[in-house]
């Protein structure tokens, strides 16, 4: 009858906390057989300062932190900027790689392409472009 997980510290913590997050590892990320990070889902359980019950998924890479290339790739596929056919990711005529991890590595090694894709995502979301990428493109 309900969620068997409880928050330690009594009932007061549930009432006085402004923000409560549920952080879960949903997948281990592997590259050439070695685990290099985790795919993580964060769910907002309670929020007094913004809308609650939102979810976010991102990659936490060991010795790196949250992967910007992984977020960029996910957003680019979501906005139809990068096409995904089976396991292959491509941007226009440029093949980024086979598999998500290889595509992330390709984007990290090719910063010019990373900035072009990032600007297209910002444009699709009606957000201003980054200043350093504007200067680099002119």
PDB file of C-alpha atoms in Angstrom:
ATOM      1  CA  UNK A   1       0.000   0.000   0.000  1.00  0.00           C
ATOM      2  CA  UNK A   2       2.183   2.821  -1.236  1.00  0.00           C
ATOM      3  CA  UNK A   3       5.858   3.420  -1.678  1.00  0.00           C
ATOM      4  CA  UNK A   4       7.998   1.288   0.670  1.00  0.00           C
ATOM      5  CA  UNK A   5      10.813   3.855   0.601  1.00  0.00           C
ATOM      6  CA  UNK A   6      10.853   6.303   3.482  1.00  0.00           C
ATOM      7  CA  UNK A   7      12.774   9.473   4.226  1.00  0.00           C
ATOM      8  CA  UNK A   8      14.794   9.193   7.432  1.00  0.00           C
ATOM      9  CA  UNK A   9      14.598  11.956  10.011  1.00  0.00           C
ATOM     10  CA  UNK A  10      10.917  11.821  10.865  1.00  0.00           C
ATOM     11  CA  UNK A  11       7.985  13.702   9.391  1.00  0.00           C
ATOM     12  CA  UNK A  12       9.456  17.193   9.872  1.00  0.00           C
ATOM     13  CA  UNK A  13      11.914  16.843   6.983  1.00  0.00           C
ATOM     14  CA  UNK A  14       9.088  16.213   4.515  1.00  0.00           C
ATOM     15  CA  UNK A  15       7.273  19.361   5.650  1.00  0.00           C
ATOM     16  CA  UNK A  16      10.191  21.789   5.994  1.00  0.00           C
ATOM     17  CA  UNK A  17      12.217  20.888   2.907  1.00  0.00           C
ATOM     18  CA  UNK A  18      11.716  23.335   0.031  1.00  0.00           C
ATOM     19  CA  UNK A  19      12.927  20.909  -2.644  1.00  0.00           C
ATOM     20  CA  UNK A  20      13.037  17.106  -2.588  1.00  0.00           C
ATOM     21  CA  UNK A  21      14.643  15.157  -5.444  1.00  0.00           C
ATOM     22  CA  UNK A  22      14.605  11.445  -6.257  1.00  0.00           C
ATOM     23  CA  UNK A  23      17.883  10.510  -7.974  1.00  0.00           C
ATOM     24  CA  UNK A  24      18.068   7.096  -9.694  1.00  0.00           C
ATOM     25  CA  UNK A  25      20.679   5.351 -11.803  1.00  0.00           C
ATOM     26  CA  UNK A  26      18.807   3.908 -14.764  1.00  0.00           C
ATOM     27  CA  UNK A  27      21.678   2.550 -16.858  1.00  0.00           C
ATOM     28  CA  UNK A  28      25.433   1.997 -16.774  1.00  0.00           C
ATOM     29  CA  UNK A  29      27.282   3.600 -19.686  1.00  0.00           C
ATOM     30  CA  UNK A  30      29.956   1.415 -21.266  1.00  0.00           C
ATOM     31  CA  UNK A  31      32.658   2.097 -23.823  1.00  0.00           C
ATOM     32  CA  UNK A  32      34.701  -0.840 -25.131  1.00  0.00           C
ATOM     33  CA  UNK A  33      33.461  -3.039 -22.290  1.00  0.00           C
ATOM     34  CA  UNK A  34      34.412  -0.699 -19.428  1.00  0.00           C
ATOM     35  CA  UNK A  35      31.844   1.211 -17.370  1.00  0.00           C
ATOM     36  CA  UNK A  36      32.570   4.921 -17.856  1.00  0.00           C
ATOM     37  CA  UNK A  37      29.496   6.506 -16.249  1.00  0.00           C
ATOM     38  CA  UNK A  38      25.823   6.284 -15.393  1.00  0.00           C
ATOM     39  CA  UNK A  39      22.616   7.442 -17.040  1.00  0.00           C
ATOM     40  CA  UNK A  40      20.665   9.158 -14.266  1.00  0.00           C
ATOM     41  CA  UNK A  41      17.013  10.158 -13.860  1.00  0.00           C
ATOM     42  CA  UNK A  42      16.127  12.900 -11.378  1.00  0.00           C
ATOM     43  CA  UNK A  43      12.489  13.397 -10.417  1.00  0.00           C
ATOM     44  CA  UNK A  44      11.337  16.436  -8.434  1.00  0.00           C
ATOM     45  CA  UNK A  45       9.178  15.000  -5.631  1.00  0.00           C
ATOM     46  CA  UNK A  46       8.467  18.340  -3.939  1.00  0.00           C
ATOM     47  CA  UNK A  47       9.223  21.919  -4.918  1.00  0.00           C
ATOM     48  CA  UNK A  48       7.978  25.049  -3.160  1.00  0.00           C
ATOM     49  CA  UNK A  49       9.790  27.452  -5.518  1.00  0.00           C
ATOM     50  CA  UNK A  50       9.056  26.015  -8.994  1.00  0.00           C
ATOM     51  CA  UNK A  51       6.707  23.478 -10.628  1.00  0.00           C
ATOM     52  CA  UNK A  52       7.039  20.012  -9.024  1.00  0.00           C
ATOM     53  CA  UNK A  53       6.971  16.525 -10.564  1.00  0.00           C
ATOM     54  CA  UNK A  54       9.341  17.327 -13.440  1.00  0.00           C
ATOM     55  CA  UNK A  55      11.908  14.795 -14.661  1.00  0.00           C
ATOM     56  CA  UNK A  56      15.379  15.111 -16.128  1.00  0.00           C
ATOM     57  CA  UNK A  57      17.735  12.497 -17.569  1.00  0.00           C
ATOM     58  CA  UNK A  58      21.449  13.037 -18.032  1.00  0.00           C
ATOM     59  CA  UNK A  59      24.790  11.236 -18.064  1.00  0.00           C
ATOM     60  CA  UNK A  60      27.160  11.419 -15.124  1.00  0.00           C
ATOM     61  CA  UNK A  61      30.601  10.440 -16.415  1.00  0.00           C
ATOM     62  CA  UNK A  62      33.352   9.293 -14.051  1.00  0.00           C
ATOM     63  CA  UNK A  63      36.184  11.856 -13.685  1.00  0.00           C
ATOM     64  CA  UNK A  64      34.185  14.347 -15.788  1.00  0.00           C
ATOM     65  CA  UNK A  65      30.795  15.095 -14.237  1.00  0.00           C
ATOM     66  CA  UNK A  66      27.610  15.752 -16.192  1.00  0.00           C
ATOM     67  CA  UNK A  67      28.223  15.189 -19.909  1.00  0.00           C
ATOM     68  CA  UNK A  68      27.500  18.267 -22.054  1.00  0.00           C
ATOM     69  CA  UNK A  69      28.019  16.238 -25.226  1.00  0.00           C
ATOM     70  CA  UNK A  70      25.400  13.703 -24.112  1.00  0.00           C
ATOM     71  CA  UNK A  71      22.864  16.439 -23.373  1.00  0.00           C
ATOM     72  CA  UNK A  72      23.638  18.126 -26.691  1.00  0.00           C
ATOM     73  CA  UNK A  73      23.137  14.855 -28.575  1.00  0.00           C
ATOM     74  CA  UNK A  74      19.816  14.135 -26.812  1.00  0.00           C
ATOM     75  CA  UNK A  75      18.480  17.643 -27.504  1.00  0.00           C
ATOM     76  CA  UNK A  76      19.674  17.570 -31.120  1.00  0.00           C
ATOM     77  CA  UNK A  77      17.831  14.292 -31.761  1.00  0.00           C
ATOM     78  CA  UNK A  78      14.734  15.654 -29.990  1.00  0.00           C
ATOM     79  CA  UNK A  79      14.726  18.802 -32.202  1.00  0.00           C
ATOM     80  CA  UNK A  80      15.471  16.793 -35.414  1.00  0.00           C
ATOM     81  CA  UNK A  81      18.838  18.499 -35.873  1.00  0.00           C
ATOM     82  CA  UNK A  82      20.746  15.214 -35.626  1.00  0.00           C
ATOM     83  CA  UNK A  83      19.185  12.170 -37.260  1.00  0.00           C
ATOM     84  CA  UNK A  84      19.319   8.753 -35.651  1.00  0.00           C
ATOM     85  CA  UNK A  85      18.968   5.701 -37.865  1.00  0.00           C
ATOM     86  CA  UNK A  86      19.316   2.540 -35.849  1.00  0.00           C
ATOM     87  CA  UNK A  87      22.535   2.951 -33.889  1.00  0.00           C
ATOM     88  CA  UNK A  88      23.999   5.596 -36.231  1.00  0.00           C
ATOM     89  CA  UNK A  89      23.881   9.331 -35.524  1.00  0.00           C
ATOM     90  CA  UNK A  90      24.441  11.851 -38.317  1.00  0.00           C
ATOM     91  CA  UNK A  91      24.340  15.621 -38.750  1.00  0.00           C
ATOM     92  CA  UNK A  92      23.544  16.447 -42.351  1.00  0.00           C
ATOM     93  CA  UNK A  93      26.103  14.508 -44.412  1.00  0.00           C
ATOM     94  CA  UNK A  94      28.474  14.078 -41.451  1.00  0.00           C
ATOM     95  CA  UNK A  95      28.243  10.748 -39.658  1.00  0.00           C
ATOM     96  CA  UNK A  96      28.868  11.315 -35.956  1.00  0.00           C
ATOM     97  CA  UNK A  97      29.328   7.681 -35.037  1.00  0.00           C
ATOM     98  CA  UNK A  98      27.827   4.294 -34.373  1.00  0.00           C
ATOM     99  CA  UNK A  99      26.274   4.281 -30.932  1.00  0.00           C
ATOM    100  CA  UNK A 100      25.661   7.078 -28.508  1.00  0.00           C
ATOM    101  CA  UNK A 101      29.040   6.924 -26.738  1.00  0.00           C
ATOM    102  CA  UNK A 102      31.042   7.027 -29.991  1.00  0.00           C
ATOM    103  CA  UNK A 103      28.950   9.987 -31.164  1.00  0.00           C
ATOM    104  CA  UNK A 104      29.602  11.819 -27.885  1.00  0.00           C
ATOM    105  CA  UNK A 105      33.343  11.242 -28.249  1.00  0.00           C
ATOM    106  CA  UNK A 106      33.219  12.534 -31.847  1.00  0.00           C
ATOM    107  CA  UNK A 107      31.450  15.724 -30.699  1.00  0.00           C
ATOM    108  CA  UNK A 108      33.973  16.279 -27.898  1.00  0.00           C
ATOM    109  CA  UNK A 109      36.846  15.969 -30.375  1.00  0.00           C
ATOM    110  CA  UNK A 110      35.211  18.288 -32.962  1.00  0.00           C
ATOM    111  CA  UNK A 111      34.373  21.471 -31.054  1.00  0.00           C
ATOM    112  CA  UNK A 112      33.455  23.435 -34.208  1.00  0.00           C
ATOM    113  CA  UNK A 113      30.694  20.956 -35.045  1.00  0.00           C
ATOM    114  CA  UNK A 114      29.664  20.925 -31.371  1.00  0.00           C
ATOM    115  CA  UNK A 115      29.153  24.722 -31.473  1.00  0.00           C
ATOM    116  CA  UNK A 116      27.212  24.587 -34.767  1.00  0.00           C
ATOM    117  CA  UNK A 117      24.811  21.974 -33.369  1.00  0.00           C
ATOM    118  CA  UNK A 118      24.531  23.881 -30.085  1.00  0.00           C
ATOM    119  CA  UNK A 119      23.587  27.103 -31.900  1.00  0.00           C
ATOM    120  CA  UNK A 120      20.945  25.286 -33.947  1.00  0.00           C
ATOM    121  CA  UNK A 121      19.434  23.881 -30.737  1.00  0.00           C
ATOM    122  CA  UNK A 122      19.413  27.345 -29.143  1.00  0.00           C
ATOM    123  CA  UNK A 123      17.801  28.764 -32.283  1.00  0.00           C
ATOM    124  CA  UNK A 124      15.134  26.024 -32.273  1.00  0.00           C
ATOM    125  CA  UNK A 125      14.377  26.818 -28.614  1.00  0.00           C
ATOM    126  CA  UNK A 126      14.229  30.587 -29.352  1.00  0.00           C
ATOM    127  CA  UNK A 127      17.181  31.297 -27.059  1.00  0.00           C
ATOM    128  CA  UNK A 128      20.112  33.636 -27.780  1.00  0.00           C
ATOM    129  CA  UNK A 129      23.270  32.103 -29.208  1.00  0.00           C
ATOM    130  CA  UNK A 130      26.405  31.912 -27.097  1.00  0.00           C
ATOM    131  CA  UNK A 131      28.783  34.846 -27.575  1.00  0.00           C
ATOM    132  CA  UNK A 132      31.941  32.770 -28.136  1.00  0.00           C
ATOM    133  CA  UNK A 133      30.214  30.676 -30.774  1.00  0.00           C
ATOM    134  CA  UNK A 134      28.945  33.812 -32.560  1.00  0.00           C
ATOM    135  CA  UNK A 135      32.487  35.211 -32.632  1.00  0.00           C
ATOM    136  CA  UNK A 136      33.859  31.883 -33.872  1.00  0.00           C
ATOM    137  CA  UNK A 137      31.384  31.698 -36.755  1.00  0.00           C
ATOM    138  CA  UNK A 138      32.148  35.190 -38.136  1.00  0.00           C
TER     139      UNK A 138
END
